[in-house]
Tab-separated table of C-alpha atoms and ligand atoms in Angstrom:
chain	number	residue	atom	x	y	z
B	1	MET	CA	-0.141	-0.210	0.284
B	2	LEU	CA	1.404	3.542	-0.428
B	3	ARG	CA	0.572	6.016	1.831
B	4	THR	CA	1.148	9.883	3.012
B	5	GLU	CA	0.708	10.204	6.461
B	6	ARG	CA	0.477	13.645	7.567
B	7	LEU	CA	2.198	15.326	4.836
B	8	ASP	CA	3.176	19.064	4.774
B	9	ALA	CA	4.746	20.252	1.182
B	10	TYR	CA	6.695	23.634	1.031
B	11	TYR	CA	7.691	25.919	-2.442
B	12	GLY	CA	10.104	28.215	-0.482
B	13	LEU	CA	7.802	29.583	2.297
B	14	PHE	CA	4.593	28.748	0.497
B	15	GLN	CA	2.758	25.926	2.223
B	16	ALA	CA	0.865	23.864	-0.212
B	17	LEU	CA	-0.281	20.752	1.694
B	18	PHE	CA	-1.398	20.257	5.370
B	19	GLY	CA	-0.922	17.382	7.129
B	20	LEU	CA	-2.488	15.458	4.091
B	21	THR	CA	-3.189	11.551	4.761
B	22	PHE	CA	-4.343	9.650	1.856
B	23	GLU	CA	-3.822	6.048	0.787
B	24	VAL	CA	-4.066	3.758	-2.047
B	25	LYS	CA	-4.007	-0.083	-1.963
B	26	PRO	CA	-2.505	-2.437	-4.566
B	27	GLY	CA	-5.095	-3.122	-7.834
B	28	GLU	CA	-7.258	0.149	-6.775
B	29	THR	CA	-7.931	3.354	-8.270
B	30	VAL	CA	-8.355	6.572	-6.281
B	31	ALA	CA	-9.495	9.783	-7.609
B	32	LEU	CA	-7.766	13.159	-6.893
B	33	ILE	CA	-10.454	15.905	-6.859
B	34	GLY	CA	-9.974	19.794	-6.574
B	35	SER	CA	-9.893	22.823	-8.266
B	36	ASN	CA	-6.817	24.615	-9.486
B	37	GLY	CA	-4.327	25.377	-7.323
B	38	ALA	CA	-5.738	22.533	-4.399
B	39	GLY	CA	-2.250	20.805	-4.097
B	40	LYS	CA	-3.160	17.579	-6.325
B	41	SER	CA	-0.181	18.001	-8.076
B	42	THR	CA	1.737	18.659	-5.350
B	43	LEU	CA	0.928	15.616	-3.621
B	44	LEU	CA	1.764	13.517	-6.679
B	45	ARG	CA	5.147	15.174	-7.145
B	46	SER	CA	5.690	15.110	-3.215
B	47	ILE	CA	5.380	11.538	-3.746
B	48	VAL	CA	7.836	10.684	-5.898
B	49	GLY	CA	10.329	13.128	-5.013
B	50	SER	CA	10.001	16.324	-6.772
B	51	VAL	CA	8.679	18.158	-4.126
B	52	ARG	CA	10.329	17.165	-0.570
B	53	ALA	CA	8.602	15.643	1.583
B	54	ARG	CA	9.916	14.018	5.116
B	55	PRO	CA	10.923	10.477	5.514
B	56	ASP	CA	7.857	9.226	6.940
B	57	GLY	CA	5.466	11.450	5.059
B	58	VAL	CA	5.033	8.740	2.327
B	59	LEU	CA	5.310	5.006	3.159
B	60	LEU	CA	5.224	2.332	1.084
B	61	ASP	CA	4.189	-1.195	2.571
B	62	GLY	CA	4.654	0.411	5.553
B	63	ARG	CA	8.422	2.271	5.136
B	64	PRO	CA	9.713	5.280	5.052
B	65	VAL	CA	10.664	6.054	1.360
B	66	GLY	CA	9.483	10.154	1.312
B	67	GLY	CA	12.133	12.633	0.097
B	68	ASP	CA	13.640	9.643	-2.510
B	69	PRO	CA	14.481	10.733	-5.763
B	70	GLU	CA	11.896	10.167	-8.710
B	71	ARG	CA	14.336	7.604	-10.030
B	72	LYS	CA	14.684	5.528	-6.396
B	73	GLN	CA	10.755	5.595	-6.577
B	74	LEU	CA	10.613	4.458	-9.747
B	75	ASP	CA	12.884	1.184	-8.920
B	76	ARG	CA	9.944	0.806	-6.188
B	77	GLY	CA	7.293	0.565	-8.535
B	78	ILE	CA	5.925	4.176	-8.365
B	79	ALA	CA	5.915	5.932	-11.544
B	80	LEU	CA	4.627	9.513	-12.372
B	81	VAL	CA	2.952	10.143	-15.568
B	82	PRO	CA	3.746	14.263	-15.394
B	83	GLU	CA	1.084	16.929	-16.365
B	84	GLY	CA	1.936	18.066	-19.836
B	85	ARG	CA	3.452	14.851	-20.604
B	86	ARG	CA	7.063	15.960	-20.744
B	87	LEU	CA	8.230	13.543	-23.929
B	88	PHE	CA	11.474	14.194	-25.183
B	89	PRO	CA	10.672	16.222	-28.442
B	90	SER	CA	13.487	15.102	-30.552
B	91	LEU	CA	13.312	11.765	-29.726
B	92	THR	CA	11.046	9.105	-31.498
B	93	VAL	CA	8.004	7.363	-29.890
B	94	ARG	CA	10.018	4.419	-29.724
B	95	GLU	CA	13.027	6.247	-28.523
B	96	ASN	CA	11.121	7.549	-25.908
B	97	LEU	CA	9.859	4.383	-24.696
B	98	GLN	CA	13.234	2.853	-25.213
B	99	LEU	CA	14.774	5.217	-23.014
B	100	ALA	CA	12.198	4.787	-20.072
B	101	MET	CA	12.397	0.956	-20.470
B	102	ARG	CA	16.219	1.303	-19.120
B	103	ASN	CA	15.220	2.952	-16.281
B	104	GLY	CA	11.978	0.553	-15.465
B	105	ARG	CA	11.511	-2.988	-14.042
B	106	LYS	CA	10.861	-6.035	-15.759
B	107	GLY	CA	7.428	-6.844	-16.026
B	108	PRO	CA	4.332	-7.620	-18.676
B	109	TRP	CA	4.460	-4.062	-20.013
B	110	THR	CA	6.805	-3.890	-23.003
B	111	ILE	CA	6.999	-1.820	-26.429
B	112	GLU	CA	6.357	-4.828	-28.402
B	113	ARG	CA	2.762	-5.439	-26.144
B	114	LEU	CA	1.906	-2.024	-26.560
B	115	MET	CA	2.062	-2.054	-29.946
B	116	LYS	CA	0.454	-4.760	-30.275
B	117	GLU	CA	-2.664	-3.616	-28.361
B	118	PHE	CA	-2.598	0.042	-29.809
B	119	PRO	CA	-1.652	-0.287	-33.800
B	120	VAL	CA	-2.217	3.200	-34.090
B	121	MET	CA	1.011	3.456	-31.915
B	122	GLU	CA	3.073	0.863	-33.894
B	123	ALA	CA	2.350	3.261	-36.760
B	124	PHE	CA	3.819	6.363	-35.207
B	125	GLN	CA	6.554	4.361	-33.760
B	126	HIS	CA	9.644	6.129	-35.657
B	127	ARG	CA	7.651	9.494	-35.811
B	128	PRO	CA	9.319	12.056	-33.483
B	129	ALA	CA	7.105	12.857	-30.163
B	130	THR	CA	6.412	16.573	-31.192
B	131	ALA	CA	4.865	15.414	-34.714
B	132	LEU	CA	2.363	13.711	-32.736
B	133	SER	CA	-1.354	15.199	-31.963
B	134	GLY	CA	-2.038	16.063	-27.800
B	135	GLY	CA	-4.120	12.592	-27.858
B	136	GLN	CA	-1.072	10.374	-29.337
B	137	GLN	CA	1.450	12.326	-27.439
B	138	GLN	CA	-0.547	11.539	-24.136
B	139	LEU	CA	-0.556	7.714	-25.243
B	140	VAL	CA	3.233	7.901	-25.462
B	141	ALA	CA	3.268	9.598	-22.217
B	142	LEU	CA	1.044	6.589	-20.208
B	143	SER	CA	3.043	4.217	-22.246
B	144	ARG	CA	6.156	5.766	-21.296
B	145	ALA	CA	5.476	5.149	-17.576
B	146	LEU	CA	3.581	1.569	-18.515
B	147	VAL	CA	7.587	0.270	-19.478
B	148	CYS	CA	8.649	0.539	-16.327
B	149	ASN	CA	6.364	-1.834	-15.484
B	150	PRO	CA	5.373	-0.034	-12.040
B	151	GLY	CA	2.535	-1.625	-9.103
B	152	TYR	CA	1.615	2.533	-8.689
B	153	LEU	CA	1.143	4.616	-11.496
B	154	LEU	CA	0.086	8.350	-10.404
B	155	CYS	CA	-1.358	10.224	-13.619
B	156	ASP	CA	-1.591	13.928	-13.589
B	157	GLU	CA	-4.242	15.523	-15.629
B	158	ILE	CA	-4.039	12.897	-18.368
B	159	SER	CA	-6.973	13.862	-20.375
B	160	LEU	CA	-6.295	17.754	-20.154
B	161	GLY	CA	-7.009	19.464	-23.475
B	162	LEU	CA	-7.407	16.507	-25.319
B	163	SER	CA	-10.845	15.766	-27.411
B	164	PRO	CA	-13.613	13.217	-26.328
B	165	VAL	CA	-12.126	10.645	-28.907
B	166	ALA	CA	-8.724	10.934	-27.575
B	167	VAL	CA	-9.758	10.928	-24.118
B	168	ASN	CA	-11.709	7.371	-24.164
B	169	GLU	CA	-8.460	5.813	-25.830
B	170	VAL	CA	-6.294	7.255	-23.398
B	171	TYR	CA	-8.930	6.105	-20.411
B	172	GLU	CA	-8.938	2.749	-22.518
B	173	LEU	CA	-5.418	2.133	-22.300
B	174	LEU	CA	-5.533	2.974	-18.569
B	175	GLY	CA	-8.306	0.256	-18.065
B	176	ARG	CA	-5.807	-2.161	-19.464
B	177	ALA	CA	-3.571	-1.387	-16.972
B	178	ARG	CA	-6.009	-1.379	-14.293
B	179	SER	CA	-7.242	-4.724	-15.345
B	180	ASP	CA	-3.586	-6.011	-15.086
B	181	GLY	CA	-3.864	-5.285	-11.334
B	182	LEU	CA	-1.767	-1.750	-11.318
B	183	ALA	CA	-2.768	0.622	-8.439
B	184	VAL	CA	-3.919	4.108	-10.230
B	185	VAL	CA	-4.006	7.982	-8.767
B	186	LEU	CA	-5.724	10.040	-10.984
B	187	VAL	CA	-5.648	13.453	-11.021
B	188	GLU	CA	-8.616	14.521	-13.245
B	189	GLN	CA	-10.547	17.937	-13.972
B	190	ASN	CA	-13.429	15.952	-14.972
B	191	VAL	CA	-15.023	14.964	-11.736
B	192	LYS	CA	-17.482	13.142	-13.556
B	193	ARG	CA	-15.135	10.954	-15.193
B	194	ALA	CA	-12.763	11.069	-12.184
B	195	LEU	CA	-15.374	9.446	-10.306
B	196	SER	CA	-16.757	6.804	-12.700
B	197	GLU	CA	-12.933	5.489	-13.660
B	198	SER	CA	-12.255	5.437	-9.457
B	199	ASP	CA	-13.038	2.956	-6.627
B	200	ARG	CA	-12.385	5.843	-4.234
B	201	PHE	CA	-11.734	9.523	-4.192
B	202	TYR	CA	-10.575	12.164	-2.317
B	203	CYS	CA	-11.842	15.944	-2.093
B	204	ILE	CA	-8.617	18.594	-1.967
B	205	GLN	CA	-8.952	22.073	-1.358
B	206	LYS	CA	-6.459	24.388	-0.324
B	207	GLY	CA	-3.560	21.372	0.291
B	208	ARG	CA	-6.249	19.352	2.960
B	209	VAL	CA	-8.226	16.281	2.273
B	210	VAL	CA	-12.107	17.611	2.656
B	211	LEU	CA	-14.114	14.997	1.810
B	212	GLU	CA	-13.243	11.093	1.192
B	213	GLY	CA	-15.072	8.343	-0.119
B	214	SER	CA	-16.278	5.530	-2.238
B	215	SER	CA	-16.638	6.735	-5.976
B	216	GLU	CA	-19.499	4.537	-7.134
B	217	HIS	CA	-21.701	5.822	-3.959
B	218	ALA	CA	-20.776	9.499	-4.185
B	219	ASP	CA	-23.079	12.258	-3.553
B	220	HIS	CA	-22.618	14.403	-6.336
B	221	ALA	CA	-23.856	17.621	-4.480
B	222	GLN	CA	-21.523	16.997	-1.619
B	223	VAL	CA	-18.785	16.740	-4.046
B	224	ALA	CA	-19.862	20.075	-5.913
B	225	GLN	CA	-19.522	21.576	-2.714
B	226	ALA	CA	-16.228	20.553	-1.169
B	227	TYR	CA	-14.765	20.900	-4.711
B	228	PHE	CA	-16.270	24.325	-4.548
B	229	GLY	CA	-15.590	24.875	-1.010
B	230	ILE	CA	-18.712	26.204	-0.462
C	301	ATP	P1	-3.578	22.464	-11.045
C	301	ATP	O1	-5.080	21.512	-11.278
C	301	ATP	O2	-3.450	24.011	-11.034
C	301	ATP	O3	-2.415	21.565	-11.302
C	301	ATP	P2	-3.421	21.096	-8.341
C	301	ATP	O4	-4.492	20.966	-7.320
C	301	ATP	O5	-2.712	20.605	-8.680
C	301	ATP	O6	-3.876	22.765	-9.251
C	301	ATP	P3	-0.945	22.366	-7.670
C	301	ATP	O7	-0.299	22.378	-8.485
C	301	ATP	O8	-0.572	21.090	-6.175
C	301	ATP	O9	-2.529	22.253	-7.728
C	301	ATP	O10	-0.723	23.765	-6.777
C	301	ATP	C1	-0.932	24.297	-5.488
C	301	ATP	C2	-0.337	25.046	-4.762
C	301	ATP	O11	1.042	25.478	-4.609
C	301	ATP	C3	-1.111	26.296	-5.704
C	301	ATP	O12	-1.298	27.745	-4.833
C	301	ATP	C4	0.407	26.565	-6.394
C	301	ATP	O13	0.104	27.943	-6.618
C	301	ATP	C5	1.601	26.320	-5.747
C	301	ATP	N1	2.171	25.734	-6.288
C	301	ATP	C6	2.580	25.045	-7.528
C	301	ATP	N2	3.803	24.636	-7.865
C	301	ATP	C7	4.528	25.704	-7.319
C	301	ATP	C8	6.194	26.063	-7.569
C	301	ATP	N3	6.537	25.581	-8.253
C	301	ATP	N4	6.392	27.301	-6.727
C	301	ATP	C9	5.518	27.843	-6.169
C	301	ATP	N5	3.734	27.316	-6.065
C	301	ATP	C10	3.365	26.519	-6.602
Protein backbone atom coordinates (compact mmCIF):
# COMPACT_ATOMS: atom_id res chain seq x y z
CA MET A 1 0.00 0.00 0.00
CA LEU A 2 1.15 3.53 -0.82
CA ARG A 3 0.28 6.10 1.80
CA THR A 4 1.03 9.66 2.76
CA GLU A 5 0.91 10.32 6.47
CA ARG A 6 0.24 13.86 7.69
CA LEU A 7 2.22 15.17 4.76
CA ASP A 8 3.21 18.84 4.55
CA ALA A 9 4.71 20.32 1.40
CA TYR A 10 6.31 23.67 0.73
CA TYR A 11 7.48 25.79 -2.19
CA GLY A 12 9.99 27.96 -0.38
CA LEU A 13 7.99 29.58 2.41
CA PHE A 14 4.65 28.86 0.78
CA GLN A 15 2.91 25.84 2.29
CA ALA A 16 0.92 23.87 -0.31
CA LEU A 17 -0.06 20.73 1.67
CA PHE A 18 -1.17 20.62 5.29
CA GLY A 19 -1.00 17.28 7.09
CA LEU A 20 -2.44 15.38 4.15
CA THR A 21 -3.18 11.70 4.76
CA PHE A 22 -4.10 9.59 1.79
CA GLU A 23 -3.67 6.00 0.66
CA VAL A 24 -4.05 3.72 -2.33
CA LYS A 25 -4.05 -0.05 -2.09
CA PRO A 26 -2.65 -2.48 -4.67
CA GLY A 27 -5.08 -2.83 -7.56
CA GLU A 28 -7.17 0.14 -6.51
CA THR A 29 -7.89 3.32 -8.47
CA VAL A 30 -8.17 6.49 -6.42
CA ALA A 31 -9.18 9.88 -7.84
CA LEU A 32 -7.92 13.21 -6.50
CA ILE A 33 -10.49 15.91 -7.11
CA GLY A 34 -10.16 19.62 -6.44
CA SER A 35 -10.04 23.02 -8.08
CA ASN A 36 -6.92 24.63 -9.60
CA GLY A 37 -4.22 25.12 -7.03
CA ALA A 38 -5.78 22.75 -4.48
CA GLY A 39 -2.55 20.76 -4.20
CA LYS A 40 -3.25 17.63 -6.26
CA SER A 41 -0.10 17.87 -8.38
CA THR A 42 1.93 18.77 -5.33
CA LEU A 43 0.76 15.57 -3.65
CA LEU A 44 1.92 13.48 -6.62
CA ARG A 45 5.20 15.40 -6.85
CA SER A 46 5.84 14.89 -3.13
CA ILE A 47 5.38 11.15 -3.54
CA VAL A 48 7.93 10.90 -6.35
CA GLY A 49 10.39 13.25 -4.67
CA SER A 50 10.27 16.27 -6.96
CA VAL A 51 8.80 18.23 -4.04
CA ARG A 52 10.56 17.56 -0.74
CA ALA A 53 8.80 15.33 1.80
CA ARG A 54 9.86 14.01 5.19
CA PRO A 55 10.88 10.33 5.08
CA ASP A 56 7.90 9.13 7.09
CA GLY A 57 5.50 11.40 5.20
CA VAL A 58 5.37 8.84 2.38
CA LEU A 59 5.08 5.14 3.19
CA LEU A 60 5.29 2.19 0.85
CA ASP A 61 4.06 -0.99 2.51
CA GLY A 62 4.73 0.70 5.84
CA ARG A 63 8.31 1.67 5.02
CA PRO A 64 9.28 5.36 4.95
CA VAL A 65 10.27 6.37 1.42
CA GLY A 66 9.56 10.13 1.45
CA GLY A 67 12.14 12.52 0.06
CA ASP A 68 13.83 9.97 -2.16
CA PRO A 69 14.40 10.99 -5.78
CA GLU A 70 12.07 10.07 -8.63
CA ARG A 71 14.51 7.48 -9.98
CA LYS A 72 14.50 5.61 -6.68
CA GLN A 73 10.70 5.69 -6.45
CA LEU A 74 10.57 4.27 -9.96
CA ASP A 75 12.80 1.38 -8.84
CA ARG A 76 10.26 0.75 -6.11
CA GLY A 77 7.45 0.71 -8.65
CA ILE A 78 5.99 4.21 -8.30
CA ALA A 79 5.74 6.01 -11.65
CA LEU A 80 4.43 9.47 -12.49
CA VAL A 81 2.75 10.50 -15.74
CA PRO A 82 3.43 14.24 -15.39
CA GLU A 83 1.09 17.01 -16.36
CA GLY A 84 2.09 18.29 -19.80
CA ARG A 85 3.56 14.89 -20.76
CA ARG A 86 7.21 16.04 -21.00
CA LEU A 87 8.28 13.68 -23.76
CA PHE A 88 11.70 14.11 -25.32
CA PRO A 89 10.69 16.12 -28.40
CA SER A 90 13.65 15.27 -30.60
CA LEU A 91 13.35 11.52 -30.01
CA THR A 92 10.94 9.21 -31.80
CA VAL A 93 8.09 7.52 -29.98
CA ARG A 94 10.00 4.24 -29.84
CA GLU A 95 13.15 5.97 -28.58
CA ASN A 96 11.14 7.69 -25.84
CA LEU A 97 9.83 4.30 -24.73
CA GLN A 98 13.22 2.57 -25.00
CA LEU A 99 14.83 5.24 -22.85
CA ALA A 100 12.14 4.83 -20.18
CA MET A 101 12.46 1.04 -20.23
CA ARG A 102 16.12 1.24 -19.37
CA ASN A 103 15.21 2.83 -16.03
CA GLY A 104 12.23 0.62 -15.40
CA ARG A 105 11.52 -2.83 -14.05
CA LYS A 106 10.88 -6.06 -15.92
CA GLY A 107 7.23 -7.04 -16.17
CA PRO A 108 4.25 -7.65 -18.42
CA TRP A 109 4.39 -4.29 -20.20
CA THR A 110 6.80 -4.20 -23.13
CA ILE A 111 7.02 -1.97 -26.18
CA GLU A 112 5.95 -4.94 -28.29
CA ARG A 113 2.82 -5.52 -26.22
CA LEU A 114 1.87 -1.85 -26.42
CA MET A 115 2.29 -1.81 -30.18
CA LYS A 116 0.24 -4.98 -30.51
CA GLU A 117 -2.59 -3.79 -28.30
CA PHE A 118 -2.52 -0.25 -29.71
CA PRO A 119 -1.71 -0.57 -33.43
CA VAL A 120 -2.09 3.18 -33.75
CA MET A 121 1.14 3.49 -31.74
CA GLU A 122 2.92 1.06 -34.00
CA ALA A 123 1.96 3.26 -36.93
CA PHE A 124 3.63 6.34 -35.47
CA GLN A 125 6.48 4.74 -33.55
CA HIS A 126 9.21 6.20 -35.77
CA ARG A 127 7.87 9.74 -35.73
CA PRO A 128 9.31 12.37 -33.41
CA ALA A 129 7.14 12.89 -30.36
CA THR A 130 6.45 16.50 -31.36
CA ALA A 131 4.94 15.41 -34.68
CA LEU A 132 2.04 13.73 -32.86
CA SER A 133 -1.34 15.07 -31.86
CA GLY A 134 -1.98 15.83 -28.18
CA GLY A 135 -3.92 12.59 -27.78
CA GLN A 136 -1.18 10.51 -29.38
CA GLN A 137 1.43 12.19 -27.19
CA GLN A 138 -0.61 11.39 -24.12
CA LEU A 139 -0.79 7.73 -25.14
CA VAL A 140 3.00 7.75 -25.42
CA ALA A 141 3.39 9.48 -22.05
CA LEU A 142 1.20 6.85 -20.41
CA SER A 143 3.03 4.08 -22.25
CA ARG A 144 6.37 5.45 -21.12
CA ALA A 145 5.28 4.95 -17.51
CA LEU A 146 3.75 1.54 -18.23
CA VAL A 147 6.90 0.07 -19.78
CA CYS A 148 8.59 0.72 -16.43
CA ASN A 149 6.13 -1.83 -15.01
CA PRO A 150 5.15 0.11 -11.91
CA GLY A 151 2.86 -1.17 -9.20
CA TYR A 152 1.57 2.35 -8.63
CA LEU A 153 0.83 4.72 -11.48
CA LEU A 154 0.30 8.40 -10.66
CA CYS A 155 -1.52 10.20 -13.48
CA ASP A 156 -1.60 13.99 -13.53
CA GLU A 157 -4.31 15.42 -15.79
CA ILE A 158 -3.95 12.85 -18.53
CA SER A 159 -7.07 14.06 -20.36
CA LEU A 160 -6.35 17.80 -20.23
CA GLY A 161 -6.91 19.53 -23.57
CA LEU A 162 -7.69 16.35 -25.50
CA SER A 163 -10.63 15.69 -27.82
CA PRO A 164 -13.37 13.39 -26.47
CA VAL A 165 -12.19 10.58 -28.77
CA ALA A 166 -8.60 10.96 -27.57
CA VAL A 167 -9.73 11.02 -23.93
CA ASN A 168 -11.50 7.71 -24.44
CA GLU A 169 -8.39 6.20 -26.04
CA VAL A 170 -6.22 7.30 -23.15
CA TYR A 171 -8.68 5.84 -20.63
CA GLU A 172 -8.87 2.63 -22.63
CA LEU A 173 -5.12 2.19 -22.28
CA LEU A 174 -5.33 3.03 -18.59
CA GLY A 175 -8.14 0.48 -18.25
CA ARG A 176 -5.86 -2.27 -19.63
CA ALA A 177 -3.25 -1.36 -17.04
CA ARG A 178 -5.85 -1.43 -14.30
CA SER A 179 -7.13 -4.83 -15.34
CA ASP A 180 -3.54 -6.05 -15.03
CA GLY A 181 -3.73 -5.13 -11.35
CA LEU A 182 -1.95 -1.78 -11.34
CA ALA A 183 -2.91 0.71 -8.64
CA VAL A 184 -3.71 4.11 -10.09
CA VAL A 185 -3.92 7.60 -8.62
CA LEU A 186 -5.84 9.84 -10.95
CA VAL A 187 -5.77 13.64 -10.93
CA GLU A 188 -8.61 14.57 -13.25
CA GLN A 189 -10.40 17.88 -13.78
CA ASN A 190 -13.51 16.17 -15.11
CA VAL A 191 -15.17 15.17 -11.85
CA LYS A 192 -17.76 12.90 -13.46
CA ARG A 193 -15.06 10.99 -15.29
CA ALA A 194 -12.84 10.90 -12.21
CA LEU A 195 -15.61 9.27 -10.20
CA SER A 196 -16.62 6.84 -12.94
CA GLU A 197 -13.00 5.67 -13.40
CA SER A 198 -12.17 5.21 -9.72
CA ASP A 199 -12.99 3.07 -6.69
CA ARG A 200 -12.49 5.85 -4.15
CA PHE A 201 -11.95 9.59 -4.23
CA TYR A 202 -10.39 12.32 -2.14
CA CYS A 203 -11.54 15.90 -2.53
CA ILE A 204 -8.67 18.30 -1.81
CA GLN A 205 -9.03 21.96 -1.03
CA LYS A 206 -6.23 24.36 -0.10
CA GLY A 207 -3.87 21.50 0.64
CA ARG A 208 -6.23 19.51 2.85
CA VAL A 209 -8.56 16.56 2.35
CA VAL A 210 -12.09 17.90 2.82
CA LEU A 211 -14.08 14.87 1.66
CA GLU A 212 -13.31 11.24 0.82
CA GLY A 213 -15.31 8.15 0.09
CA SER A 214 -16.42 5.50 -2.34
CA SER A 215 -16.73 6.83 -5.90
CA GLU A 216 -19.71 4.66 -6.70
CA HIS A 217 -21.71 6.02 -3.78
CA ALA A 218 -20.46 9.59 -4.00
CA ASP A 219 -23.07 12.26 -3.37
CA HIS A 220 -22.45 14.53 -6.35
CA ALA A 221 -23.91 17.60 -4.66
CA GLN A 222 -21.63 17.05 -1.67
CA VAL A 223 -18.62 16.57 -3.96
CA ALA A 224 -19.47 19.81 -5.83
CA GLN A 225 -19.69 21.63 -2.51
CA ALA A 226 -16.33 20.27 -1.39
CA TYR A 227 -14.82 21.04 -4.80
CA PHE A 228 -15.84 24.68 -4.82
CA GLY A 229 -15.30 25.13 -1.10
CA ILE A 230 -18.85 26.18 -0.32
P1 LIG B 1 -3.80 22.41 -10.96
O1 LIG B 1 -4.98 21.69 -11.42
O2 LIG B 1 -3.85 23.89 -11.26
O3 LIG B 1 -2.48 21.79 -11.31
P2 LIG B 1 -3.36 21.42 -8.29
O4 LIG B 1 -4.46 21.02 -7.39
O5 LIG B 1 -2.57 20.36 -8.94
O6 LIG B 1 -3.93 22.41 -9.37
P3 LIG B 1 -0.84 22.37 -7.33
O7 LIG B 1 -0.24 22.54 -8.70
O8 LIG B 1 -0.41 21.23 -6.52
O9 LIG B 1 -2.42 22.36 -7.45
O10 LIG B 1 -0.61 23.73 -6.53
C1 LIG B 1 -0.86 23.86 -5.13
C2 LIG B 1 -0.39 25.24 -4.68
O11 LIG B 1 1.02 25.32 -4.79
C3 LIG B 1 -0.95 26.39 -5.52
O12 LIG B 1 -1.24 27.48 -4.67
C4 LIG B 1 0.18 26.72 -6.47
O13 LIG B 1 0.13 28.09 -6.84
C5 LIG B 1 1.40 26.40 -5.63
N1 LIG B 1 2.52 25.94 -6.47
C6 LIG B 1 2.52 24.90 -7.32
N2 LIG B 1 3.71 24.75 -7.92
C7 LIG B 1 4.50 25.74 -7.42
C8 LIG B 1 5.85 26.13 -7.63
N3 LIG B 1 6.65 25.47 -8.47
N4 LIG B 1 6.31 27.19 -6.94
C9 LIG B 1 5.51 27.87 -6.07
N5 LIG B 1 4.24 27.55 -5.82
C10 LIG B 1 3.72 26.51 -6.48
